[in-house]
Coordinates of N, CA and C in Angstrom, one line a residue:
M290 N 90.4 69.2 71.5 CA 89.6 68.2 70.8 C 89.1 67.1 71.7
K291 N 90.0 66.6 72.6 CA 89.6 65.5 73.5 C 88.5 66.0 74.4
D292 N 88.6 67.3 74.9 CA 87.6 67.8 75.8 C 86.3 67.9 75.2
N293 N 86.3 68.3 73.9 CA 85.0 68.4 73.2 C 84.3 67.0 73.0
N294 N 85.1 66.0 72.9 CA 84.5 64.7 72.6 C 84.1 64.0 73.9
R295 N 84.6 64.4 75.0 CA 84.4 63.6 76.3 C 82.9 63.5 76.6
P296 N 82.0 64.5 76.5 CA 80.6 64.4 76.9 C 79.9 63.4 75.9
V297 N 80.3 63.4 74.7 CA 79.7 62.5 73.7 C 80.0 61.0 74.0
N298 N 81.3 60.8 74.4 CA 81.7 59.4 74.7 C 81.0 58.9 76.0
L299 N 80.9 59.8 76.9 CA 80.2 59.4 78.2 C 78.8 59.1 78.0
S300 N 78.1 60.0 77.2 CA 76.7 59.7 76.9 C 76.5 58.4 76.1
R301 N 77.5 58.1 75.2 CA 77.3 56.9 74.5 C 77.5 55.7 75.4
R302 N 78.4 55.7 76.3 CA 78.6 54.6 77.2 C 77.4 54.4 78.1
N303 N 76.8 55.4 78.6 CA 75.6 55.3 79.4 C 74.5 54.8 78.6
S304 N 74.3 55.3 77.4 CA 73.2 54.9 76.6 C 73.3 53.4 76.3
L305 N 74.5 52.9 75.9 CA 74.7 51.6 75.6 C 74.4 50.6 76.8
K306 N 74.8 51.1 78.0 CA 74.6 50.3 79.2 C 73.1 50.1 79.4
F307 N 72.3 51.2 79.2 CA 70.9 51.1 79.3 C 70.3 50.2 78.3
V308 N 70.7 50.4 77.0 CA 70.1 49.6 75.9 C 70.4 48.1 76.2
A309 N 71.7 47.8 76.6 CA 72.0 46.4 76.8 C 71.1 45.7 77.9
G310 N 70.9 46.5 78.9 CA 70.1 45.9 80.0 C 68.6 45.8 79.6
A311 N 68.2 46.8 78.8 CA 66.8 46.8 78.3 C 66.5 45.6 77.4
I312 N 67.5 45.2 76.6 CA 67.2 44.1 75.7 C 66.8 42.8 76.5
G313 N 67.6 42.6 77.6 CA 67.4 41.4 78.4 C 66.0 41.3 79.0
T314 N 65.4 42.5 79.3 CA 64.1 42.5 80.0 C 63.0 42.8 79.1
G315 N 63.3 43.2 77.9 CA 62.2 43.5 76.9 C 61.7 44.9 77.1
I316 N 62.3 45.7 78.0 CA 61.7 47.0 78.2 C 61.9 47.9 77.0
L317 N 63.1 47.8 76.4 CA 63.3 48.7 75.2 C 62.3 48.5 74.1
A318 N 62.1 47.2 73.7 CA 61.1 47.0 72.7 C 59.7 47.4 73.0
A319 N 59.4 47.2 74.3 CA 58.0 47.5 74.7 C 57.8 49.0 74.7
R320 N 58.8 49.8 75.2 CA 58.6 51.2 75.3 C 58.7 51.9 73.9
L321 N 59.8 51.5 73.1 CA 59.9 52.2 71.8 C 58.9 51.6 70.8
G322 N 58.6 50.3 71.0 CA 57.7 49.7 70.1 C 56.3 50.4 70.1
A323 N 56.0 51.0 71.3 CA 54.7 51.6 71.4 C 54.6 52.9 70.5
D324 N 55.8 53.5 70.2 CA 55.9 54.7 69.5 C 56.0 54.4 68.0
V325 N 56.2 53.1 67.6 CA 56.4 52.8 66.2 C 55.1 52.2 65.7
A326 N 54.5 52.8 64.7 CA 53.2 52.4 64.2 C 53.3 50.9 63.7
A327 N 52.4 50.1 64.1 CA 52.4 48.7 63.6 C 52.1 48.7 62.1
P328 N 53.1 48.1 61.4 CA 52.9 48.2 59.9 C 51.9 47.2 59.4
A329 N 51.3 47.5 58.3 CA 50.3 46.6 57.6 C 51.1 45.5 57.0
P330 N 50.6 44.3 56.9 CA 51.3 43.1 56.4 C 52.0 43.4 55.0
A331 N 51.4 44.3 54.3 CA 51.9 44.6 52.9 C 53.3 45.2 52.9
I332 N 53.7 45.9 54.0 CA 55.0 46.5 54.0 C 56.0 45.7 54.9
A333 N 55.5 44.6 55.5 CA 56.4 43.8 56.3 C 57.4 43.0 55.4
Q334 N 58.2 43.8 54.7 CA 59.1 43.2 53.7 C 60.4 42.7 54.2
N335 N 60.6 42.8 55.5 CA 61.9 42.4 56.0 C 61.8 41.0 56.7
D336 N 60.8 40.2 56.4 CA 60.8 38.9 56.8 C 61.6 38.0 55.9
M337 N 62.9 38.2 56.0 CA 63.8 37.5 55.1 C 65.1 37.3 55.9
S338 N 66.0 36.5 55.4 CA 67.3 36.3 56.0 C 68.2 37.5 55.7
P339 N 69.3 37.7 56.6 CA 70.2 38.7 56.2 C 70.9 38.5 54.9
D340 N 71.2 37.2 54.5 CA 71.8 37.0 53.2 C 70.8 37.4 52.1
A341 N 69.5 37.1 52.2 CA 68.5 37.4 51.2 C 68.4 38.9 51.1
A342 N 68.5 39.6 52.3 CA 68.4 41.1 52.2 C 69.6 41.7 51.5
L343 N 70.8 41.1 51.7 CA 72.0 41.6 51.1 C 71.9 41.4 49.6
K344 N 71.4 40.3 49.2 CA 71.2 40.0 47.7 C 70.2 41.0 47.1
Q345 N 69.1 41.3 47.8 CA 68.1 42.2 47.3 C 68.8 43.6 47.1
L346 N 69.6 44.0 48.0 CA 70.3 45.3 48.0 C 71.3 45.3 46.8
M347 N 72.1 44.2 46.6 CA 73.0 44.2 45.5 C 72.4 44.0 44.2
D348 N 71.3 43.3 44.1 CA 70.5 43.1 42.9 C 70.1 44.5 42.4
G349 N 69.6 45.3 43.3 CA 69.2 46.7 43.0 C 70.3 47.5 42.4
N350 N 71.5 47.4 43.0 CA 72.7 48.1 42.5 C 73.0 47.6 41.1
K351 N 72.9 46.3 40.9 CA 73.2 45.8 39.5 C 72.3 46.4 38.5
R352 N 71.0 46.5 38.8 CA 70.0 47.1 37.9 C 70.4 48.6 37.6
F353 N 70.9 49.3 38.7 CA 71.3 50.6 38.5 C 72.5 50.7 37.5
V354 N 73.5 49.9 37.7 CA 74.7 49.9 36.9 C 74.4 49.5 35.5
D355 N 73.5 48.5 35.3 CA 73.1 48.1 34.0 C 72.1 49.0 33.3
R356 N 71.7 50.0 33.9 CA 70.7 51.0 33.4 C 69.4 50.3 33.2
K357 N 69.0 49.4 34.1 CA 67.8 48.7 34.1 C 66.9 48.9 35.3
R358 N 67.0 50.1 35.9 CA 66.2 50.3 37.1 C 64.7 50.1 36.9
T359 N 64.1 49.5 38.0 CA 62.7 49.3 37.9 C 62.0 50.4 38.8
N360 N 62.7 51.2 39.5 CA 62.1 52.3 40.3 C 61.0 51.8 41.2
P361 N 61.2 50.7 42.0 CA 60.1 50.1 42.8 C 59.7 51.0 44.0
H362 N 58.5 50.9 44.4 CA 58.0 51.6 45.6 C 58.2 53.1 45.6
Q363 N 57.9 53.7 44.4 CA 58.1 55.1 44.3 C 56.9 55.9 43.9
D364 N 55.7 55.2 43.9 CA 54.5 55.8 43.5 C 53.7 56.3 44.7
L365 N 52.6 57.0 44.4 CA 51.8 57.6 45.4 C 51.2 56.5 46.3
S366 N 50.8 55.3 45.8 CA 50.2 54.3 46.6 C 51.2 53.8 47.7
R367 N 52.5 53.7 47.3 CA 53.5 53.3 48.2 C 53.7 54.4 49.3
L368 N 53.7 55.6 48.9 CA 53.8 56.7 49.8 C 52.8 56.7 50.9
T369 N 51.5 56.4 50.5 CA 50.5 56.4 51.5 C 50.5 55.1 52.3
E370 N 51.0 54.0 51.7 CA 51.1 52.7 52.4 C 52.1 52.8 53.5
V371 N 53.3 53.4 53.3 CA 54.3 53.4 54.3 C 54.1 54.5 55.3
A372 N 53.1 55.4 55.1 CA 52.8 56.4 56.1 C 52.2 55.7 57.3
K373 N 51.7 54.5 57.2 CA 51.2 53.8 58.3 C 52.2 53.1 59.2
G374 N 53.4 52.9 58.6 CA 54.5 52.3 59.4 C 55.6 51.9 58.4
Q375 N 56.8 51.5 59.0 CA 57.9 51.2 58.1 C 58.6 49.9 58.6
K376 N 59.0 49.1 57.6 CA 59.8 47.9 57.9 C 60.9 47.8 56.8
P377 N 61.9 48.7 56.8 CA 62.9 48.6 55.8 C 63.7 47.3 55.9
F378 N 64.1 46.8 54.8 CA 64.8 45.5 54.8 C 66.3 45.7 55.0
A379 N 66.8 47.0 54.7 CA 68.2 47.2 54.8 C 68.5 48.6 55.5
A380 N 69.6 48.7 56.1 CA 70.1 50.0 56.7 C 71.4 50.3 56.1
I381 N 71.6 51.6 55.9 CA 72.8 52.1 55.2 C 73.5 53.2 56.1
L382 N 74.8 53.0 56.3 CA 75.6 54.1 56.9 C 76.5 54.6 55.7
G383 N 76.1 55.7 55.2 CA 76.8 56.2 54.0 C 77.4 57.6 54.2
C384 N 78.1 58.1 53.2 CA 78.7 59.4 53.3 C 77.6 60.4 52.9
A385 N 77.8 61.7 53.4 CA 76.8 62.7 53.1 C 77.1 63.3 51.7
D386 N 78.1 62.8 51.0 CA 78.4 63.3 49.7 C 77.2 63.3 48.8
S387 N 77.0 64.4 48.0 CA 75.8 64.6 47.2 C 75.7 63.6 46.1
R388 N 76.8 62.9 45.8 CA 76.9 62.0 44.7 C 76.5 60.5 45.1
F389 N 76.0 60.4 46.4 CA 75.7 59.1 46.9 C 74.2 59.0 47.4
P390 N 73.2 59.1 46.5 CA 71.8 59.0 46.9 C 71.4 57.5 47.0
S391 N 71.3 57.0 48.2 CA 71.2 55.5 48.4 C 70.1 54.9 47.6
E392 N 68.9 55.5 47.7 CA 67.7 54.9 47.1 C 67.9 54.7 45.6
I393 N 68.6 55.7 45.0 CA 68.8 55.6 43.5 C 69.8 54.6 43.2
I394 N 70.9 54.6 43.9 CA 72.0 53.7 43.6 C 71.6 52.2 43.8
F395 N 70.8 52.0 44.8 CA 70.3 50.6 45.1 C 69.0 50.3 44.5
D396 N 68.4 51.2 43.7 CA 67.1 51.0 43.0 C 66.1 50.6 44.0
Q397 N 65.8 51.4 45.0 CA 64.8 51.1 46.0 C 63.9 52.4 46.1
G398 N 62.9 52.3 47.0 CA 61.9 53.4 47.1 C 61.5 53.7 48.5
F399 N 60.3 54.2 48.7 CA 59.8 54.6 50.0 C 59.8 53.4 50.9
G400 N 60.3 53.5 52.1 CA 60.2 52.5 53.1 C 61.2 51.3 53.0
D401 N 62.0 51.3 52.0 CA 62.9 50.2 51.7 C 64.2 50.2 52.5
L402 N 64.8 51.5 52.7 CA 66.1 51.6 53.3 C 66.0 52.6 54.5
F403 N 66.7 52.2 55.5 CA 66.9 53.1 56.7 C 68.3 53.7 56.5
V404 N 68.4 55.0 56.2 CA 69.7 55.6 55.8 C 70.2 56.6 56.8
C405 N 71.4 56.5 57.2 CA 72.1 57.5 57.9 C 73.3 58.0 57.1
R406 N 73.4 59.3 56.9 CA 74.5 59.9 56.1 C 75.3 60.9 56.9
V407 N 76.6 60.8 56.9 CA 77.5 61.7 57.5 C 78.8 61.7 56.8
A408 N 79.4 62.9 56.7 CA 80.7 63.0 56.0 C 81.7 61.9 56.5
G409 N 82.3 61.2 55.6 CA 83.2 60.2 55.9 C 82.6 58.9 56.4
N410 N 81.2 58.8 56.3 CA 80.5 57.6 56.8 C 81.0 57.1 58.2
V411 N 81.2 58.1 59.1 CA 81.7 57.7 60.4 C 80.6 57.3 61.4
A412 N 80.9 56.3 62.2 CA 80.0 55.8 63.2 C 80.1 56.6 64.5
T413 N 79.4 57.7 64.5 CA 79.3 58.5 65.7 C 78.3 57.9 66.7
A414 N 78.3 58.4 67.9 CA 77.3 57.9 68.9 C 75.9 58.0 68.4
E415 N 75.6 59.1 67.7 CA 74.3 59.4 67.2 C 73.9 58.4 66.0
E416 N 74.9 58.2 65.2 CA 74.7 57.3 64.0 C 74.5 55.9 64.5
I417 N 75.3 55.5 65.5 CA 75.1 54.1 66.1 C 73.8 54.0 66.7
G418 N 73.3 55.0 67.5 CA 72.0 54.9 68.1 C 70.9 54.8 67.1
S419 N 71.0 55.6 66.0 CA 70.0 55.5 64.9 C 70.0 54.2 64.3
L420 N 71.2 53.6 64.0 CA 71.2 52.3 63.4 C 70.8 51.1 64.3
E421 N 71.0 51.3 65.6 CA 70.4 50.4 66.6 C 68.9 50.4 66.5
F422 N 68.3 51.6 66.3 CA 66.9 51.7 66.2 C 66.4 51.0 64.9
G423 N 67.1 51.3 63.8 CA 66.7 50.8 62.5 C 66.8 49.3 62.4
T424 N 67.7 48.7 63.2 CA 67.9 47.2 63.1 C 67.0 46.5 64.2
L425 N 67.1 47.0 65.4 CA 66.4 46.3 66.5 C 64.9 46.6 66.4
L426 N 64.5 47.8 66.3 CA 63.1 48.1 66.3 C 62.4 48.0 65.0
L427 N 63.1 48.4 63.9 CA 62.4 48.4 62.6 C 62.7 47.1 61.8
G428 N 63.8 46.4 62.2 CA 64.0 45.1 61.7 C 64.8 45.0 60.4
A429 N 65.6 46.0 60.1 CA 66.5 45.8 58.9 C 67.4 44.6 59.1
K430 N 67.6 43.9 58.1 CA 68.3 42.6 58.2 C 69.8 42.7 57.7
V431 N 70.1 43.7 57.0 CA 71.5 43.9 56.6 C 71.8 45.4 56.8
L432 N 73.0 45.6 57.3 CA 73.5 47.0 57.5 C 74.8 47.1 56.7
M433 N 74.8 48.0 55.8 CA 76.0 48.2 54.9 C 76.6 49.6 55.2
V434 N 77.9 49.5 55.5 CA 78.7 50.8 55.6 C 79.3 51.0 54.3
V435 N 79.0 52.2 53.7 CA 79.5 52.4 52.3 C 80.4 53.7 52.3
G436 N 81.6 53.4 51.8 CA 82.5 54.5 51.5 C 82.6 54.7 50.0
H437 N 83.2 55.8 49.5 CA 83.1 56.0 48.1 C 84.4 56.5 47.5
E438 N 84.6 56.4 46.3 CA 85.8 56.9 45.5 C 85.9 58.4 45.8
N439 N 87.2 58.8 46.0 CA 87.5 60.2 46.1 C 86.8 60.9 47.3
C440 N 86.7 60.2 48.4 CA 86.0 60.8 49.5 C 86.7 62.0 50.1
G441 N 86.1 63.1 50.2 CA 86.8 64.3 50.6 C 87.2 64.3 52.1
A442 N 86.4 63.7 52.9 CA 86.7 63.6 54.3 C 87.9 62.7 54.6
V443 N 88.0 61.6 53.9 CA 89.1 60.7 54.0 C 90.3 61.4 53.4
G444 N 90.2 62.0 52.3 CA 91.3 62.7 51.6 C 91.9 63.8 52.4
A445 N 91.1 64.6 53.1 CA 91.6 65.6 54.0 C 92.4 65.0 55.2
T446 N 91.9 63.9 55.7 CA 92.6 63.2 56.8 C 93.9 62.7 56.3
L447 N 93.9 62.1 55.1 CA 95.1 61.5 54.5 C 96.2 62.6 54.3
K448 N 95.8 63.8 54.0 CA 96.7 64.9 53.7 C 97.1 65.6 55.0
G449 N 96.5 65.3 56.1 CA 96.8 66.0 57.4 C 96.3 67.4 57.4
A450 N 95.2 67.7 56.7 CA 94.7 69.1 56.5 C 94.3 69.7 57.8
Q451 N 94.5 71.0 58.0 CA 94.1 71.7 59.2 C 92.6 72.2 58.9
V452 N 91.7 71.7 59.6 CA 90.3 72.0 59.3 C 89.6 72.8 60.5
P453 N 88.7 73.7 60.1 CA 88.0 74.5 61.2 C 86.8 73.8 61.8
G454 N 86.4 74.4 62.9 CA 85.1 73.9 63.5 C 85.1 72.5 63.9
Q455 N 83.9 71.9 63.8 CA 83.7 70.5 64.2 C 84.1 69.5 63.1
I456 N 84.6 70.0 62.0 CA 85.1 69.1 60.9 C 86.2 68.2 61.5
G457 N 86.9 68.8 62.5 CA 88.0 68.0 63.1 C 87.6 66.8 63.8
S458 N 86.3 66.7 64.2 CA 85.9 65.5 64.9 C 85.7 64.4 63.9
L459 N 85.4 64.7 62.6 CA 85.3 63.7 61.6 C 86.7 63.2 61.2
V460 N 87.7 64.1 61.1 CA 89.0 63.7 60.9 C 89.6 62.8 61.9
D461 N 89.3 63.1 63.2 CA 89.8 62.3 64.3 C 89.2 60.9 64.2
S462 N 88.0 60.8 63.7 CA 87.3 59.4 63.6 C 87.9 58.6 62.5
I463 N 88.5 59.3 61.5 CA 89.0 58.6 60.3 C 90.5 58.3 60.4
K464 N 91.2 59.0 61.3 CA 92.7 58.9 61.4 C 93.2 57.5 61.6
P465 N 92.5 56.7 62.5 CA 93.0 55.3 62.7 C 93.0 54.5 61.4
A466 N 92.0 54.7 60.5 CA 91.9 54.0 59.3 C 93.1 54.4 58.3
V467 N 93.3 55.7 58.3 CA 94.4 56.2 57.5 C 95.8 55.6 57.9
E468 N 96.0 55.5 59.2 CA 97.2 55.0 59.8 C 97.4 53.5 59.4
S469 N 96.3 52.8 59.5 CA 96.3 51.3 59.3 C 96.5 51.0 57.8
S470 N 96.2 51.9 56.9 CA 96.3 51.6 55.5 C 97.5 52.2 54.8
K471 N 98.3 53.0 55.5 CA 99.4 53.8 54.9 C 100.5 53.0 54.2
N472 N 100.7 51.8 54.6 CA 101.8 51.0 54.0 C 101.3 50.0 53.0
Q473 N 100.0 50.0 52.7 CA 99.4 49.1 51.7 C 99.8 49.5 50.3
P474 N 100.0 48.6 49.4 CA 100.3 48.9 48.0 C 99.0 49.4 47.3
G475 N 99.2 50.2 46.2 CA 98.1 50.7 45.4 C 97.8 52.1 45.7
D476 N 96.5 52.5 45.4 CA 96.1 53.9 45.6 C 95.9 54.2 47.0
H477 N 96.6 55.2 47.6 CA 96.5 55.5 49.0 C 95.1 55.9 49.4
L478 N 94.5 56.7 48.6 CA 93.1 57.2 49.0 C 92.1 56.1 49.0
E479 N 92.1 55.3 48.0 CA 91.2 54.2 47.9 C 91.4 53.2 49.1
N480 N 92.7 52.9 49.4 CA 93.0 52.1 50.5 C 92.5 52.6 51.8
A481 N 92.6 53.9 52.0 CA 92.2 54.6 53.2 C 90.7 54.6 53.3
V482 N 90.0 54.8 52.2 CA 88.5 54.8 52.2 C 88.0 53.4 52.6
K483 N 88.6 52.3 52.1 CA 88.2 51.0 52.4 C 88.5 50.6 53.8
A484 N 89.7 51.1 54.3 CA 90.0 50.8 55.7 C 89.1 51.5 56.6
N485 N 88.6 52.7 56.2 CA 87.7 53.5 57.0 C 86.3 52.8 57.1
V486 N 85.9 52.2 56.0 CA 84.7 51.4 56.0 C 84.8 50.2 57.0
L487 N 85.9 49.5 57.0 CA 86.1 48.4 57.9 C 86.1 48.9 59.4
L488 N 86.8 50.1 59.6 CA 86.9 50.6 60.9 C 85.5 51.0 61.5
Q489 N 84.7 51.7 60.6 CA 83.3 52.1 61.1 C 82.4 50.9 61.3
A490 N 82.6 49.8 60.5 CA 81.8 48.6 60.7 C 82.2 47.9 62.0
K491 N 83.5 48.0 62.3 CA 83.9 47.4 63.6 C 83.3 48.2 64.8
R492 N 83.2 49.5 64.7 CA 82.6 50.3 65.7 C 81.2 50.0 65.9
L493 N 80.5 49.7 64.8 CA 79.1 49.3 64.9 C 78.9 48.0 65.5
K494 N 79.8 47.0 65.2 CA 79.7 45.7 65.8 C 80.0 45.7 67.3
A495 N 80.7 46.8 67.8 CA 80.9 46.9 69.2 C 79.7 47.3 70.0
S496 N 78.6 47.7 69.3 CA 77.4 48.0 70.0 C 76.8 46.7 70.5
P497 N 76.4 46.7 71.8 CA 75.8 45.4 72.3 C 74.4 45.1 71.7
V498 N 73.7 46.1 71.2 CA 72.5 45.9 70.5 C 72.7 45.2 69.2
I499 N 73.6 45.8 68.4 CA 73.9 45.3 67.1 C 74.6 43.9 67.1
S500 N 75.6 43.8 68.1 CA 76.3 42.5 68.2 C 75.3 41.3 68.5
K501 N 74.3 41.6 69.4 CA 73.3 40.6 69.8 C 72.5 40.2 68.5
L502 N 72.1 41.1 67.7 CA 71.4 40.8 66.5 C 72.2 39.9 65.6
I503 N 73.5 40.3 65.4 CA 74.4 39.5 64.6 C 74.5 38.0 65.2
E504 N 74.7 38.0 66.5 CA 74.8 36.7 67.2 C 73.6 35.8 67.0
D505 N 72.4 36.4 66.9 CA 71.2 35.7 66.8 C 70.8 35.5 65.3
N506 N 71.7 35.8 64.4 CA 71.5 35.6 62.9 C 70.3 36.4 62.4
K507 N 70.1 37.6 63.1 CA 69.0 38.5 62.6 C 69.6 39.7 61.8
L508 N 70.9 39.8 61.7 CA 71.5 40.9 61.1 C 72.9 40.5 60.5
K509 N 73.2 41.2 59.4 CA 74.6 41.0 58.8 C 75.1 42.4 58.6
I510 N 76.4 42.7 58.9 CA 77.0 43.9 58.6 C 78.0 43.7 57.5
V511 N 78.0 44.5 56.5 CA 79.0 44.4 55.4 C 79.5 45.8 55.1
G512 N 80.7 45.8 54.5 CA 81.2 47.0 54.0 C 81.1 47.1 52.5
G513 N 80.9 48.3 52.0 CA 80.8 48.5 50.5 C 81.6 49.7 50.1
Y514 N 82.0 49.7 48.8 CA 82.8 50.7 48.2 C 82.1 51.2 46.9
Y515 N 81.8 52.5 46.8 CA 81.0 53.0 45.7 C 81.9 53.6 44.7
D516 N 81.9 53.2 43.5 CA 82.7 53.7 42.4 C 81.8 54.8 41.7
L517 N 82.3 56.1 41.8 CA 81.6 57.2 41.3 C 81.5 57.2 39.8
D518 N 82.4 56.5 39.1 CA 82.4 56.5 37.6 C 81.4 55.5 37.1
T519 N 81.3 54.4 37.7 CA 80.4 53.3 37.2 C 79.1 53.2 37.9
G520 N 79.1 53.6 39.2 CA 77.9 53.4 40.0 C 77.8 52.1 40.7
A521 N 78.9 51.3 40.6 CA 78.9 50.0 41.2 C 79.3 50.0 42.6
I522 N 78.7 49.1 43.4 CA 79.1 48.9 44.8 C 79.8 47.6 44.8
S523 N 81.0 47.6 45.4 CA 81.7 46.3 45.6 C 81.9 46.1 47.1
I524 N 81.9 44.8 47.5 CA 81.9 44.4 48.9 C 83.4 44.6 49.4
V525 N 83.5 45.2 50.5 CA 84.8 45.4 51.2 C 85.0 44.4 52.3
A526 N 86.0 43.7 52.2 CA 86.2 42.6 53.3 C 87.6 42.8 53.9
D527 N 87.8 42.3 55.1 CA 89.1 42.3 55.8 C 90.1 41.4 54.9
S528 N 91.3 42.0 54.8 CA 92.3 41.2 54.1 C 93.0 40.2 55.0

């Protein structure tokens, strides 16, 4: 398992070194920015503070829970509008679970959310790189890591299940969270899911790209826990 992960880790270190140096000189923004279509003013919706972006995200979830969805930005005019460029106000690192469709849960539409989904909502090198792009280049102001009730990936890790193929790489990424939460009172799976959210958020904050955005008050990272029964997102914080 360690041998399989070594090339990925090396690649991640090298890419982060390049990105960190590029930020200081402006090379990254200049080069990648040339490939990102300049958005029309109408879709520059992320000219807000990180706190305002988080409120907009949570307000959408409240509408979903209260069965008062407005289904914004989901018509044909919005589709053609964002074809010219994108400026999502929020980024999501969520589980690949079929019961977690971010745009529905947060009552958002085309161009609103920059979403990465992977089983166990783990922050792999590829997910981190994608979210660096979504925050640095596209300008998302809040990045939420969302775990959910009865997560299968976390549950398998908690049980110590023997898994085939590359599923083991997900388990390895989640194991530290399971270990850190095993002596906590309450539901063991829920505790492990929330600990995993905090662990993956910590890994994201270790990115020099993302940490610089946080330092400059251009980004906020928060953890979330999705209740499958009610549809509600609750904020997960360090105890």
